[in-house]
PDB file of N, CA and C in Angstrom:
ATOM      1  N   UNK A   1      -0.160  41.943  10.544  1.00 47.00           N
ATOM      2  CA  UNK A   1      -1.346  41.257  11.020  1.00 47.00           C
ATOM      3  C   UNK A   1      -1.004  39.791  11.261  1.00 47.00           C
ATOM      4  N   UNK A   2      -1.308  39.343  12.598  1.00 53.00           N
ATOM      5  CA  UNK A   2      -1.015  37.648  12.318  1.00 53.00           C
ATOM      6  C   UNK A   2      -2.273  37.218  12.462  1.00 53.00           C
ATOM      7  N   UNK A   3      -1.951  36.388  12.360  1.00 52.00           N
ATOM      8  CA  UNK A   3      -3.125  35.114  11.631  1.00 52.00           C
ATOM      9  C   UNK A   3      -2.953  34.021  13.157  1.00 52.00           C
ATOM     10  N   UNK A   4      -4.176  33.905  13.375  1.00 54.00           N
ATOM     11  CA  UNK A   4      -4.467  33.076  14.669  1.00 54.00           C
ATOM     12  C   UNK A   4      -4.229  31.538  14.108  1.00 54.00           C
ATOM     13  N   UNK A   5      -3.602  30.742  14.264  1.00 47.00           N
ATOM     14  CA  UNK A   5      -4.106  29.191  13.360  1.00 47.00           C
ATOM     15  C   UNK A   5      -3.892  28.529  14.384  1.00 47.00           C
ATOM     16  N   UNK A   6      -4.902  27.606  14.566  1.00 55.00           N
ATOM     17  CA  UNK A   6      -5.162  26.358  15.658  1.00 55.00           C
ATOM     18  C   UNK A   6      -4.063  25.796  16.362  1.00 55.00           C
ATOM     19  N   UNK A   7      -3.887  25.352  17.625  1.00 55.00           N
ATOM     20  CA  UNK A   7      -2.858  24.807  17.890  1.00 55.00           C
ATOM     21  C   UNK A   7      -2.418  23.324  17.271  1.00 55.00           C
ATOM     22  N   UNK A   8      -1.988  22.651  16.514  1.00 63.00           N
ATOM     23  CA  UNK A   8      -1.367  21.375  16.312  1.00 63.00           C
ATOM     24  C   UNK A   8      -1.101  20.675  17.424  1.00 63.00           C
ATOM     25  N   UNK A   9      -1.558  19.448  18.049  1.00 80.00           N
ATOM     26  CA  UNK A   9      -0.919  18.821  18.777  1.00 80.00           C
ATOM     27  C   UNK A   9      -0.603  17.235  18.037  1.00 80.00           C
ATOM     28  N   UNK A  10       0.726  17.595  17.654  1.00 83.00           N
ATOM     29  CA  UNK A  10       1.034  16.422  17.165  1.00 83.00           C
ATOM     30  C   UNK A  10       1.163  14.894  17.627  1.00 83.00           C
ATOM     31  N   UNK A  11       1.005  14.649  19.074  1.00 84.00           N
ATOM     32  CA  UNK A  11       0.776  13.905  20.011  1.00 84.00           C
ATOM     33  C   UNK A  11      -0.835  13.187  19.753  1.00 84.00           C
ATOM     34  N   UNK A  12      -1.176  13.835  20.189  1.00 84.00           N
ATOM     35  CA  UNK A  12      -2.898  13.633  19.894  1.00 84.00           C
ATOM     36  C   UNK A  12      -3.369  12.866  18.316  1.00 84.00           C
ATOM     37  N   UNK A  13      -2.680  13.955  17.603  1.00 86.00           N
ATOM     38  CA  UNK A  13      -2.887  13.364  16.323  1.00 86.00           C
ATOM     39  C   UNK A  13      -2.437  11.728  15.849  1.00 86.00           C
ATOM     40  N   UNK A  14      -1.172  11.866  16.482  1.00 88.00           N
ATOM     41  CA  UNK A  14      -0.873  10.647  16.312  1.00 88.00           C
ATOM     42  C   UNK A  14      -1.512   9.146  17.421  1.00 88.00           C
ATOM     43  N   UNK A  15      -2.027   9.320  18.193  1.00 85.00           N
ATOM     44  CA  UNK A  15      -2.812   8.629  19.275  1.00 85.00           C
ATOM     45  C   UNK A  15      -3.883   8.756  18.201  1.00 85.00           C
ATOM     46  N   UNK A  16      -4.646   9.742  17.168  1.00 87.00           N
ATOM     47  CA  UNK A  16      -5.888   9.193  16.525  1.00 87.00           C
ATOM     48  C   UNK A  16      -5.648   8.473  15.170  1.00 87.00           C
ATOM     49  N   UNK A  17      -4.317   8.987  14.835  1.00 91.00           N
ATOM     50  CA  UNK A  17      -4.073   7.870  13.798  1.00 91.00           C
ATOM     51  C   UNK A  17      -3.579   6.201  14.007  1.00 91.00           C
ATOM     52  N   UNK A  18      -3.407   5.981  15.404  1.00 90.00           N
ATOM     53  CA  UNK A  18      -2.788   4.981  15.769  1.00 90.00           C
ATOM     54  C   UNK A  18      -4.410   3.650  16.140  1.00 90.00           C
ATOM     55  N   UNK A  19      -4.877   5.051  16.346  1.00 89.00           N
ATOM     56  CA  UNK A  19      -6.598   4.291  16.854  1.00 89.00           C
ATOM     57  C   UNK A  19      -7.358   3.585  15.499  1.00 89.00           C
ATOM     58  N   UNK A  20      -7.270   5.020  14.312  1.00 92.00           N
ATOM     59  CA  UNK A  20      -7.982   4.623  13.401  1.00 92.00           C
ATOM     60  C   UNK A  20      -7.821   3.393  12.680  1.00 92.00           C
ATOM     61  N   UNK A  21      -6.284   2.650  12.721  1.00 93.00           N
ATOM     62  CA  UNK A  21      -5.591   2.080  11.685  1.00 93.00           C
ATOM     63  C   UNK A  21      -6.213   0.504  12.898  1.00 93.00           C
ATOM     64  N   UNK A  22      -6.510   0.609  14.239  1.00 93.00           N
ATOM     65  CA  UNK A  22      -6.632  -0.336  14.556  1.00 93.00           C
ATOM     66  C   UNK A  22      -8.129  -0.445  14.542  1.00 93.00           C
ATOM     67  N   UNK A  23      -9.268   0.221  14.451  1.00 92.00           N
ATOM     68  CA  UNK A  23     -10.211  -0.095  14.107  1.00 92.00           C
ATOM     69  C   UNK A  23     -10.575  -0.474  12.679  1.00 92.00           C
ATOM     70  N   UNK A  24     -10.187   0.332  12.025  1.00 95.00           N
ATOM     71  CA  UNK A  24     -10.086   0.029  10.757  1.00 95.00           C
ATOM     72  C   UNK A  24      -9.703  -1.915  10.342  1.00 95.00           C
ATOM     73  N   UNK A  25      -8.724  -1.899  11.584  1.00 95.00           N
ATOM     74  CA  UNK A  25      -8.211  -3.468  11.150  1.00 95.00           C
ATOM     75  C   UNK A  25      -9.679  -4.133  11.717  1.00 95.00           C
ATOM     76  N   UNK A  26      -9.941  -3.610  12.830  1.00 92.00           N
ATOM     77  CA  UNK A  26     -11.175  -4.526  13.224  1.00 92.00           C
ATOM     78  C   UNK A  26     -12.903  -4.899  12.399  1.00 92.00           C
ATOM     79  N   UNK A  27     -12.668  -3.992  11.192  1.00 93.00           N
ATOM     80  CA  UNK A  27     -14.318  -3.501  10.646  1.00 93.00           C
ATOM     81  C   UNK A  27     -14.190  -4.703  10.025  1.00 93.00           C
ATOM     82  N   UNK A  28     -13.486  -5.651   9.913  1.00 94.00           N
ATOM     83  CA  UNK A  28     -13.942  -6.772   8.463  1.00 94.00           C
ATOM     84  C   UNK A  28     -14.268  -8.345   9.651  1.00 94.00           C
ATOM     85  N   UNK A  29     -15.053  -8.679   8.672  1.00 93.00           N
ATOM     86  CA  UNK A  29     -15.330 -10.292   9.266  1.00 93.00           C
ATOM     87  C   UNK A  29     -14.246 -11.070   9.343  1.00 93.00           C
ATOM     88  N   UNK A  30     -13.348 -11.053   8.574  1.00 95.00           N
ATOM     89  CA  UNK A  30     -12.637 -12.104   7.885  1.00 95.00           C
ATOM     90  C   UNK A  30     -11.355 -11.857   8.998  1.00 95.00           C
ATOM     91  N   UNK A  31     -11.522 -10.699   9.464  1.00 95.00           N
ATOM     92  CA  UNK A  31     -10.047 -10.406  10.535  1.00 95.00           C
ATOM     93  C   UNK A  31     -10.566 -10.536  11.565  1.00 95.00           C
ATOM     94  N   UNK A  32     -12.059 -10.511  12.423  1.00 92.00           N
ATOM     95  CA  UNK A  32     -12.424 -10.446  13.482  1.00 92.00           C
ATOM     96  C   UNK A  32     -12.477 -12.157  13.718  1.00 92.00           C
ATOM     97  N   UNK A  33     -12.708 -13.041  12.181  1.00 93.00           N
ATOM     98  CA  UNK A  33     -12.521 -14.625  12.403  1.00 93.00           C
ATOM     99  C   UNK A  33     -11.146 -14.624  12.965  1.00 93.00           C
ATOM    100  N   UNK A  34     -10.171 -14.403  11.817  1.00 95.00           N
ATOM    101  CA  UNK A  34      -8.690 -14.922  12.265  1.00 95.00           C
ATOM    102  C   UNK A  34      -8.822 -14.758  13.563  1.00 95.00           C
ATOM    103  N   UNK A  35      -8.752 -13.295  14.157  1.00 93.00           N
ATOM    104  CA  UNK A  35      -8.701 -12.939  15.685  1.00 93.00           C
ATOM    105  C   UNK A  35      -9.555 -13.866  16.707  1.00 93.00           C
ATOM    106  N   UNK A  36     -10.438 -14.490  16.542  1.00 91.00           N
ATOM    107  CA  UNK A  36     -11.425 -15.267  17.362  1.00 91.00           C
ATOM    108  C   UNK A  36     -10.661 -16.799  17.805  1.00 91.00           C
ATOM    109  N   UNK A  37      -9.844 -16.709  15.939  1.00 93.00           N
ATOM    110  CA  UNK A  37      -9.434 -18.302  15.814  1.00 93.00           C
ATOM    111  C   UNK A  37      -8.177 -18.298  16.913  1.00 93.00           C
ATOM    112  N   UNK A  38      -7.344 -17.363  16.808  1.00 93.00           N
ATOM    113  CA  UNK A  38      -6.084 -17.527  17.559  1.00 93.00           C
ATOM    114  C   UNK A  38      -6.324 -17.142  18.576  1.00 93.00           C
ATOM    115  N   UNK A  39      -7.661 -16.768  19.480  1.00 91.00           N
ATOM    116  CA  UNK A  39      -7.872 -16.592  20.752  1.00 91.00           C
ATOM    117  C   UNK A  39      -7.976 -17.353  21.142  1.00 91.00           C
ATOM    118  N   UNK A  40      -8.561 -18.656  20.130  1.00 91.00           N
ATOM    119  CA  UNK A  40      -9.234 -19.864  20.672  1.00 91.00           C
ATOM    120  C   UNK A  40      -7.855 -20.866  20.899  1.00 91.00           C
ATOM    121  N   UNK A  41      -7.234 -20.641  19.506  1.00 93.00           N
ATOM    122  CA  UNK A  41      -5.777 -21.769  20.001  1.00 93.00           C
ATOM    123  C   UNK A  41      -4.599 -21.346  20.239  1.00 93.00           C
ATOM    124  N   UNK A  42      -4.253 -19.900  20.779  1.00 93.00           N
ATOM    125  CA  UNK A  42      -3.313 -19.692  21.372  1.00 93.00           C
ATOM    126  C   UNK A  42      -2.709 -18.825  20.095  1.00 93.00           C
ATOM    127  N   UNK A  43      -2.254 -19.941  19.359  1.00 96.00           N
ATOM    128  CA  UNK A  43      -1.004 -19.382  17.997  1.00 96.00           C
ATOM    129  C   UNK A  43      -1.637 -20.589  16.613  1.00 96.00           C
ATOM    130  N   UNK A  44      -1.524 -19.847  15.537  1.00 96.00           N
ATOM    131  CA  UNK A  44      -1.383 -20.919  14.692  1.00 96.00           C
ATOM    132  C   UNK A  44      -0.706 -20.311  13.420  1.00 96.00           C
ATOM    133  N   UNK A  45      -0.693 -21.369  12.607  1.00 93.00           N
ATOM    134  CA  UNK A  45       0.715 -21.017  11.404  1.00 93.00           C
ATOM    135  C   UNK A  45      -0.617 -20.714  10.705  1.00 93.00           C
ATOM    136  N   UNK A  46      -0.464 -20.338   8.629  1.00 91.00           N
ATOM    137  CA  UNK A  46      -0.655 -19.764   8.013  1.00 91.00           C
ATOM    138  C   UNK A  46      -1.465 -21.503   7.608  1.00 91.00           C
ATOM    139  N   UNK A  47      -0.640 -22.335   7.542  1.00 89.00           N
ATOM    140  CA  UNK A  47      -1.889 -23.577   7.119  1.00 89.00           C
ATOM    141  C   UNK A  47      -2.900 -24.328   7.221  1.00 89.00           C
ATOM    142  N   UNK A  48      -2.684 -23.592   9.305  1.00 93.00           N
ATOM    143  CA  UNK A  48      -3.967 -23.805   9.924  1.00 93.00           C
ATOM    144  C   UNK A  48      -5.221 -22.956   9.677  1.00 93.00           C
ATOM    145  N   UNK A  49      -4.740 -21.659  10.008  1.00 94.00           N
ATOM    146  CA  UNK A  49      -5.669 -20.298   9.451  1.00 94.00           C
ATOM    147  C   UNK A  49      -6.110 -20.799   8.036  1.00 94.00           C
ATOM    148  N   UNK A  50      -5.510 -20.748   6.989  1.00 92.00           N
ATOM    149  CA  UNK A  50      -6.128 -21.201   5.659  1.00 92.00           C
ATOM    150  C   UNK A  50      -7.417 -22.028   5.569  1.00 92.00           C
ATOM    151  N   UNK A  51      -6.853 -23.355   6.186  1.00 90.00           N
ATOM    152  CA  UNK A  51      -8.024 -24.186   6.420  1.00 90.00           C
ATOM    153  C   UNK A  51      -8.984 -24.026   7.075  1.00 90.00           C
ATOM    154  N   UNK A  52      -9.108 -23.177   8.426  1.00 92.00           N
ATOM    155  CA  UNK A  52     -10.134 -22.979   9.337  1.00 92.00           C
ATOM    156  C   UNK A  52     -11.137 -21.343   8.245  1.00 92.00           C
ATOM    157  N   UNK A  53     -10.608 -21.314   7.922  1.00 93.00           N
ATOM    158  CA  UNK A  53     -10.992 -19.652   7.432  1.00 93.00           C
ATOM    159  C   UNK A  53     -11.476 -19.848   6.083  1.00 93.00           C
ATOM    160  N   UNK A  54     -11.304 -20.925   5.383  1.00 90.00           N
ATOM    161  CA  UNK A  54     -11.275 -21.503   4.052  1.00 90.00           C
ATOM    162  C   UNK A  54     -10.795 -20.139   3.124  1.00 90.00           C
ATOM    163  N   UNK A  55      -9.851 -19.927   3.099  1.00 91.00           N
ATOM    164  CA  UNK A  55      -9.309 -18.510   2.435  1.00 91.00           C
ATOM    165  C   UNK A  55      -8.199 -18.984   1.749  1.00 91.00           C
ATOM    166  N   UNK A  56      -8.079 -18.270   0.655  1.00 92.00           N
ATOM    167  CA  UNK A  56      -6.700 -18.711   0.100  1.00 92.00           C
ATOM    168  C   UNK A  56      -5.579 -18.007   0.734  1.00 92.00           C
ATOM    169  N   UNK A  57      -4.538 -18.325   0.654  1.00 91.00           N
ATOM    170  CA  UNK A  57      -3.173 -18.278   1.098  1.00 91.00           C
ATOM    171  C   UNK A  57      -2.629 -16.665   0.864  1.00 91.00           C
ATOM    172  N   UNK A  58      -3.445 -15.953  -0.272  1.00 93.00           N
ATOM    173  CA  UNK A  58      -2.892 -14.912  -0.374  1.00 93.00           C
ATOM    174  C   UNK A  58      -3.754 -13.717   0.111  1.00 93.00           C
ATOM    175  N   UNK A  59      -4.907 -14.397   0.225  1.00 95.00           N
ATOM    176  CA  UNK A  59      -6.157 -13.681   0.771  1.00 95.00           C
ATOM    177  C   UNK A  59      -5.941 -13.370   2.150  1.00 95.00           C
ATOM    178  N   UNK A  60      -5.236 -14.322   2.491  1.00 95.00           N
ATOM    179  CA  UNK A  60      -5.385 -14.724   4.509  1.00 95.00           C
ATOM    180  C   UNK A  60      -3.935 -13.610   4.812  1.00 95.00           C
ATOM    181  N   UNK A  61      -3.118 -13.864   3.903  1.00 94.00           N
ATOM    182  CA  UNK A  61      -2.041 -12.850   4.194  1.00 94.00           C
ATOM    183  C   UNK A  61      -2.502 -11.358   4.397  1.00 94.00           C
ATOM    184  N   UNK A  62      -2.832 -11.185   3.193  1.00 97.00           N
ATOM    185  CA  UNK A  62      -3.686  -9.818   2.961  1.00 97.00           C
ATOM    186  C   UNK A  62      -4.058  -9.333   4.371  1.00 97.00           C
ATOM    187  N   UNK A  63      -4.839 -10.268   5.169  1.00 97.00           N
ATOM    188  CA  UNK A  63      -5.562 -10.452   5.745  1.00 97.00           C
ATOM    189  C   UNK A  63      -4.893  -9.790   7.543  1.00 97.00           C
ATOM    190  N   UNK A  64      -3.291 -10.904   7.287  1.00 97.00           N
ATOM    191  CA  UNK A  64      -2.970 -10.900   8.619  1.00 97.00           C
ATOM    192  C   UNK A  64      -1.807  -9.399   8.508  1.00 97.00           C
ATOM    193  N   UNK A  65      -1.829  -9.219   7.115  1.00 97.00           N
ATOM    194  CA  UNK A  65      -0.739  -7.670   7.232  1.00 97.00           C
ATOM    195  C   UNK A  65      -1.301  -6.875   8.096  1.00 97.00           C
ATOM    196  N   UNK A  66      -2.667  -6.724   7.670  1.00 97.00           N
ATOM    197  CA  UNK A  66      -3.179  -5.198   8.166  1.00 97.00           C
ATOM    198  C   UNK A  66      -3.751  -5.574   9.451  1.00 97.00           C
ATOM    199  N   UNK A  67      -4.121  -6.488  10.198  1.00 97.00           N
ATOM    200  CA  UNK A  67      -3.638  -6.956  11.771  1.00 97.00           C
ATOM    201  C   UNK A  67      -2.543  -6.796  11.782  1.00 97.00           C
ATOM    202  N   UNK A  68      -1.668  -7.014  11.661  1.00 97.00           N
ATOM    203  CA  UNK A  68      -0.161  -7.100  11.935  1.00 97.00           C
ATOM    204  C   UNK A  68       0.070  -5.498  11.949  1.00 97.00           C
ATOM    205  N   UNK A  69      -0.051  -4.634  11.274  1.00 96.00           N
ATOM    206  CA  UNK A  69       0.189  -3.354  10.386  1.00 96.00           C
ATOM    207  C   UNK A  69      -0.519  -2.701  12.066  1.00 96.00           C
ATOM    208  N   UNK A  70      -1.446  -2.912  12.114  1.00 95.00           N
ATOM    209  CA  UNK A  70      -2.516  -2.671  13.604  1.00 95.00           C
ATOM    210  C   UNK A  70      -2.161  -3.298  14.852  1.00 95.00           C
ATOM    211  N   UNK A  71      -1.072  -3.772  14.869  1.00 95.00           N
ATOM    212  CA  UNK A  71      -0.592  -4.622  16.176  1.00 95.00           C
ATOM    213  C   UNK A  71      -1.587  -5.174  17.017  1.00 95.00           C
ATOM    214  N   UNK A  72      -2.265  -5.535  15.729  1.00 95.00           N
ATOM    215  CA  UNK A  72      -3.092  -6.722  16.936  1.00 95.00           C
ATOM    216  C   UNK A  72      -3.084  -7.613  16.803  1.00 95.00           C
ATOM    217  N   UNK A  73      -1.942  -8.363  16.532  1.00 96.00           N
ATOM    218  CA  UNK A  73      -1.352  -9.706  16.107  1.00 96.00           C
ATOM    219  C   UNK A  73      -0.108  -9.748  16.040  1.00 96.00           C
ATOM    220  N   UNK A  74       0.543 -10.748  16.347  1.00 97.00           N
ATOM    221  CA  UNK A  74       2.495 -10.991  16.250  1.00 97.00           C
ATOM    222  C   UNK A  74       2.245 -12.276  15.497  1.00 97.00           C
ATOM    223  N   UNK A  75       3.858 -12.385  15.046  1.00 97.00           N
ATOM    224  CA  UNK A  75       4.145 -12.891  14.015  1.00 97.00           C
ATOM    225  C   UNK A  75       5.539 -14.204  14.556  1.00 97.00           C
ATOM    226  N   UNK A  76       5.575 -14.779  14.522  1.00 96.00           N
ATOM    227  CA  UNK A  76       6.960 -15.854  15.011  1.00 96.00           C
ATOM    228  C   UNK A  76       7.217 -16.635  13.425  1.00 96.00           C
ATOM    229  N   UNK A  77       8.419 -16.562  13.054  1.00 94.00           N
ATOM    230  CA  UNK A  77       8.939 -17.214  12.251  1.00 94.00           C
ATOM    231  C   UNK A  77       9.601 -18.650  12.798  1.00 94.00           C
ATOM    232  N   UNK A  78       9.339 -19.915  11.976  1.00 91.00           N
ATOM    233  CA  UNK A  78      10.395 -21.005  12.806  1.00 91.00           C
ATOM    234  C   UNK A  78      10.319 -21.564  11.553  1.00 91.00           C
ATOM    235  N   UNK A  79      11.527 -22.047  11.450  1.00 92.00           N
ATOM    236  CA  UNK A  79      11.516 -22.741  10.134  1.00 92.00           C
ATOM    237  C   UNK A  79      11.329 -21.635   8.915  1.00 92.00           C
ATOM    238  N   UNK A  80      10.403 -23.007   8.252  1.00 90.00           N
ATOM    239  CA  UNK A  80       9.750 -22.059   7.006  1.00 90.00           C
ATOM    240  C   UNK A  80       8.360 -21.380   7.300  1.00 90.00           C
ATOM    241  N   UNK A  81       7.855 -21.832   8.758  1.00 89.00           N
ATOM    242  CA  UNK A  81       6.174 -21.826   9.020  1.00 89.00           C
ATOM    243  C   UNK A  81       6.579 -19.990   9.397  1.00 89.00           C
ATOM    244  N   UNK A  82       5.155 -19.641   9.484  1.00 92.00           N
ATOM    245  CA  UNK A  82       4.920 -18.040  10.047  1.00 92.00           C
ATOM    246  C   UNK A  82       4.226 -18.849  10.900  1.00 92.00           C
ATOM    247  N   UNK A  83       4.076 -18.318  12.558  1.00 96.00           N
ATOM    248  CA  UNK A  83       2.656 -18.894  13.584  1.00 96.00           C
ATOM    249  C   UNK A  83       2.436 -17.127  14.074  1.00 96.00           C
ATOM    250  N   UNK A  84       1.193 -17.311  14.174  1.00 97.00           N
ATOM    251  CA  UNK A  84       0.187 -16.128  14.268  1.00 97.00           C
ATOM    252  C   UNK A  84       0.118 -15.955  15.838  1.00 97.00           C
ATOM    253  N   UNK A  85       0.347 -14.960  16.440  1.00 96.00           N
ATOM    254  CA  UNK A  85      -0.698 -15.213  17.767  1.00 96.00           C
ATOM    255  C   UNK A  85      -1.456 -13.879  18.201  1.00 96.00           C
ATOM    256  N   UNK A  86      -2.467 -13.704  19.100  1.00 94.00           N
ATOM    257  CA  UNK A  86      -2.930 -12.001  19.290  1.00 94.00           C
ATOM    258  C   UNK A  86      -2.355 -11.109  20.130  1.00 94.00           C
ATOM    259  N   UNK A  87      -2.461 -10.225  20.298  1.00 93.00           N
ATOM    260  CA  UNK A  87      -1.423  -9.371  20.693  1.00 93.00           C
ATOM    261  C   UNK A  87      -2.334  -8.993  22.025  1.00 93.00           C
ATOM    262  N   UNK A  88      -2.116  -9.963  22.753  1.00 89.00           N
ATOM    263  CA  UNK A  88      -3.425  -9.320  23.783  1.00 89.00           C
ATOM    264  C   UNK A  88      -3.382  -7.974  24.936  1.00 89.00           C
ATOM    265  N   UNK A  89      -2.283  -7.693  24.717  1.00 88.00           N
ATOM    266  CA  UNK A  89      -2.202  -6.139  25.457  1.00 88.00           C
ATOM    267  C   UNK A  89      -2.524  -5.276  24.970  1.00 88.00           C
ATOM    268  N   UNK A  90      -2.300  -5.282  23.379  1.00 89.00           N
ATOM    269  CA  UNK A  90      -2.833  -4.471  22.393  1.00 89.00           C
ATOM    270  C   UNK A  90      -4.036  -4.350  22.478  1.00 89.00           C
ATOM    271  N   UNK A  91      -5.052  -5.427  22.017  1.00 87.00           N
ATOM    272  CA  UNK A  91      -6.204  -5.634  22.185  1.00 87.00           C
ATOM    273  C   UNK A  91      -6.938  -5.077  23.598  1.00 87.00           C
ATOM    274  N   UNK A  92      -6.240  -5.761  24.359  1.00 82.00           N
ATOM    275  CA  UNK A  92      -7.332  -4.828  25.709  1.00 82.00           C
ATOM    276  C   UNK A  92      -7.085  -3.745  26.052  1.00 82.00           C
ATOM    277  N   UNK A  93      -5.634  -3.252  25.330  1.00 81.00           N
ATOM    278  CA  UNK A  93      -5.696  -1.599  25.395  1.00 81.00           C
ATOM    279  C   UNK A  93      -6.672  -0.830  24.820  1.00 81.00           C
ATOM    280  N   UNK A  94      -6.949  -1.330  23.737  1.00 82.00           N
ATOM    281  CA  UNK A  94      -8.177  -1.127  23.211  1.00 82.00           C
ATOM    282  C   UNK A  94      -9.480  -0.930  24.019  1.00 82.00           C
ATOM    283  N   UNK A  95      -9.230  -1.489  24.855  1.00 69.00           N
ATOM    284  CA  UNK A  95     -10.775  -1.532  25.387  1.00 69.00           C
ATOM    285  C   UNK A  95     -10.626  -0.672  27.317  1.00 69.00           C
ATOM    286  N   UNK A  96      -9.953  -0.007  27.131  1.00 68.00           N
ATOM    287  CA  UNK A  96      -9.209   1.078  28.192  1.00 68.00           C
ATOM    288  C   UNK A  96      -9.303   2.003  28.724  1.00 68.00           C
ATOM    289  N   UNK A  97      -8.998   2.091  29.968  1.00 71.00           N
ATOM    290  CA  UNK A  97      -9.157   3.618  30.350  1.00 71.00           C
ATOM    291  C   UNK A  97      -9.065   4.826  29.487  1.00 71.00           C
ATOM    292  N   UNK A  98      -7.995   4.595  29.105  1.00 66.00           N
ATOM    293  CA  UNK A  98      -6.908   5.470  28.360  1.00 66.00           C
ATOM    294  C   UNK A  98      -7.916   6.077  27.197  1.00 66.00           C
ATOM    295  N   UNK A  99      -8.654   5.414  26.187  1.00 60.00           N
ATOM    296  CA  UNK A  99      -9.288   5.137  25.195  1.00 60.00           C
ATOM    297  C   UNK A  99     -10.819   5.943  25.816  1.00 60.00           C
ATOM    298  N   UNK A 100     -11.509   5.707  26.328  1.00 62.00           N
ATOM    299  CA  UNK A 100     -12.639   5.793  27.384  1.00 62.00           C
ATOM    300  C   UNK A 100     -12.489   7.283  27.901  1.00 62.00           C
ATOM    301  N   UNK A 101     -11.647   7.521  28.205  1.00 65.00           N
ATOM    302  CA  UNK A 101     -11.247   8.696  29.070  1.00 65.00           C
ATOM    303  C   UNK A 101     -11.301   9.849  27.697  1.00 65.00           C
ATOM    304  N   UNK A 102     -10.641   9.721  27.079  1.00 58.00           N
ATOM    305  CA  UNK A 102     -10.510  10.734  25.604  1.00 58.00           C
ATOM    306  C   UNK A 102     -11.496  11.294  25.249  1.00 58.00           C
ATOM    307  N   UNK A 103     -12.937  10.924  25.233  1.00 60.00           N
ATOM    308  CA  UNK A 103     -14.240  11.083  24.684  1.00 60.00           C
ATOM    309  C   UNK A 103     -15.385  11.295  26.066  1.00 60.00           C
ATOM    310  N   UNK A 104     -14.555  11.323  27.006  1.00 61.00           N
ATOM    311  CA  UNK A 104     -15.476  11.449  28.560  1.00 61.00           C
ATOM    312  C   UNK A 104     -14.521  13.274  29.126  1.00 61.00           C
ATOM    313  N   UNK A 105     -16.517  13.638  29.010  1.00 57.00           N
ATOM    314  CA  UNK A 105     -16.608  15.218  30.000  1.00 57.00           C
ATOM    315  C   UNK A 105     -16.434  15.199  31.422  1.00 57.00           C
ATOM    316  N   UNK A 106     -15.858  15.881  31.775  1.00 60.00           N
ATOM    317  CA  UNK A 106     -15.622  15.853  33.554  1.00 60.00           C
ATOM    318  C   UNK A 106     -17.132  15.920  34.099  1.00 60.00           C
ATOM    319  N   UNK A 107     -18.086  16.424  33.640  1.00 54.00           N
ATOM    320  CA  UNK A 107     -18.988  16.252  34.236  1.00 54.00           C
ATOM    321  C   UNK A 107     -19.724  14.696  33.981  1.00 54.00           C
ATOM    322  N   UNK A 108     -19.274  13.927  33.381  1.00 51.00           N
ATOM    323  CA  UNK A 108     -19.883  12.771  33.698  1.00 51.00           C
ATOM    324  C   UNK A 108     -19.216  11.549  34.450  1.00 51.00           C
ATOM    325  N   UNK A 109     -20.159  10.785  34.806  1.00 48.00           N
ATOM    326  CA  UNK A 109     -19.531   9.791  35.984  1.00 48.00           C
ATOM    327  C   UNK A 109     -18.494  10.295  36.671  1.00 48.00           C
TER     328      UNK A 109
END
């Protein structure tokens, strides 16, 4: 007797785990600030963010892993500074055909 079991598409799966981890980065205030802040100035290091965000240093890290972890943020080392900037392809992939299309029936639009 075999046993019918669902097809796996491991492709797919991984396109929804890739989604979840970036919304997930997006649900908090404190990451949708950072993200606003470095839209606004391009890039900034970890001492600017601190101060604008009034967050402590280990909080803000916390903070920029799981952006980072979500590629919706890069990272430049110089020196001793980290500078932050957004990952803006990432981000408007986000907001995409590609994304849009997944959850849309042929019968609409």
């Amino acid at each position: 007797m075999a046993l019918d079991l669902p097809l796996f598409d491991q492709q797919l799966e991984q396109t929804f785990k890739a989604y979840e981890k970036k919304f997930k980065a997006l649900s908090d205030h404190k990451r949708l600030h950072i993200m606003y802040e470095l839209t606004q100035a391009g890039e900034l290091c970890v001492c600017d963010l601190t101060d604008k965000l009034t967050l402590s240093q280990s909080k803000l890290s916390y903070h920029l892993k799981i952006l980072m972890d979500a590629n919706l943020i890069t990272k430049e080392t110089r020196g001793t500074w980290s500078y932050y900037k957004l990952n803006q392809k990432e981000v408007n992939h986000l907001l995409s055909e590609e994304l849009c299309c997944m959850f849309r029936t042929n019968d609409c639009c």
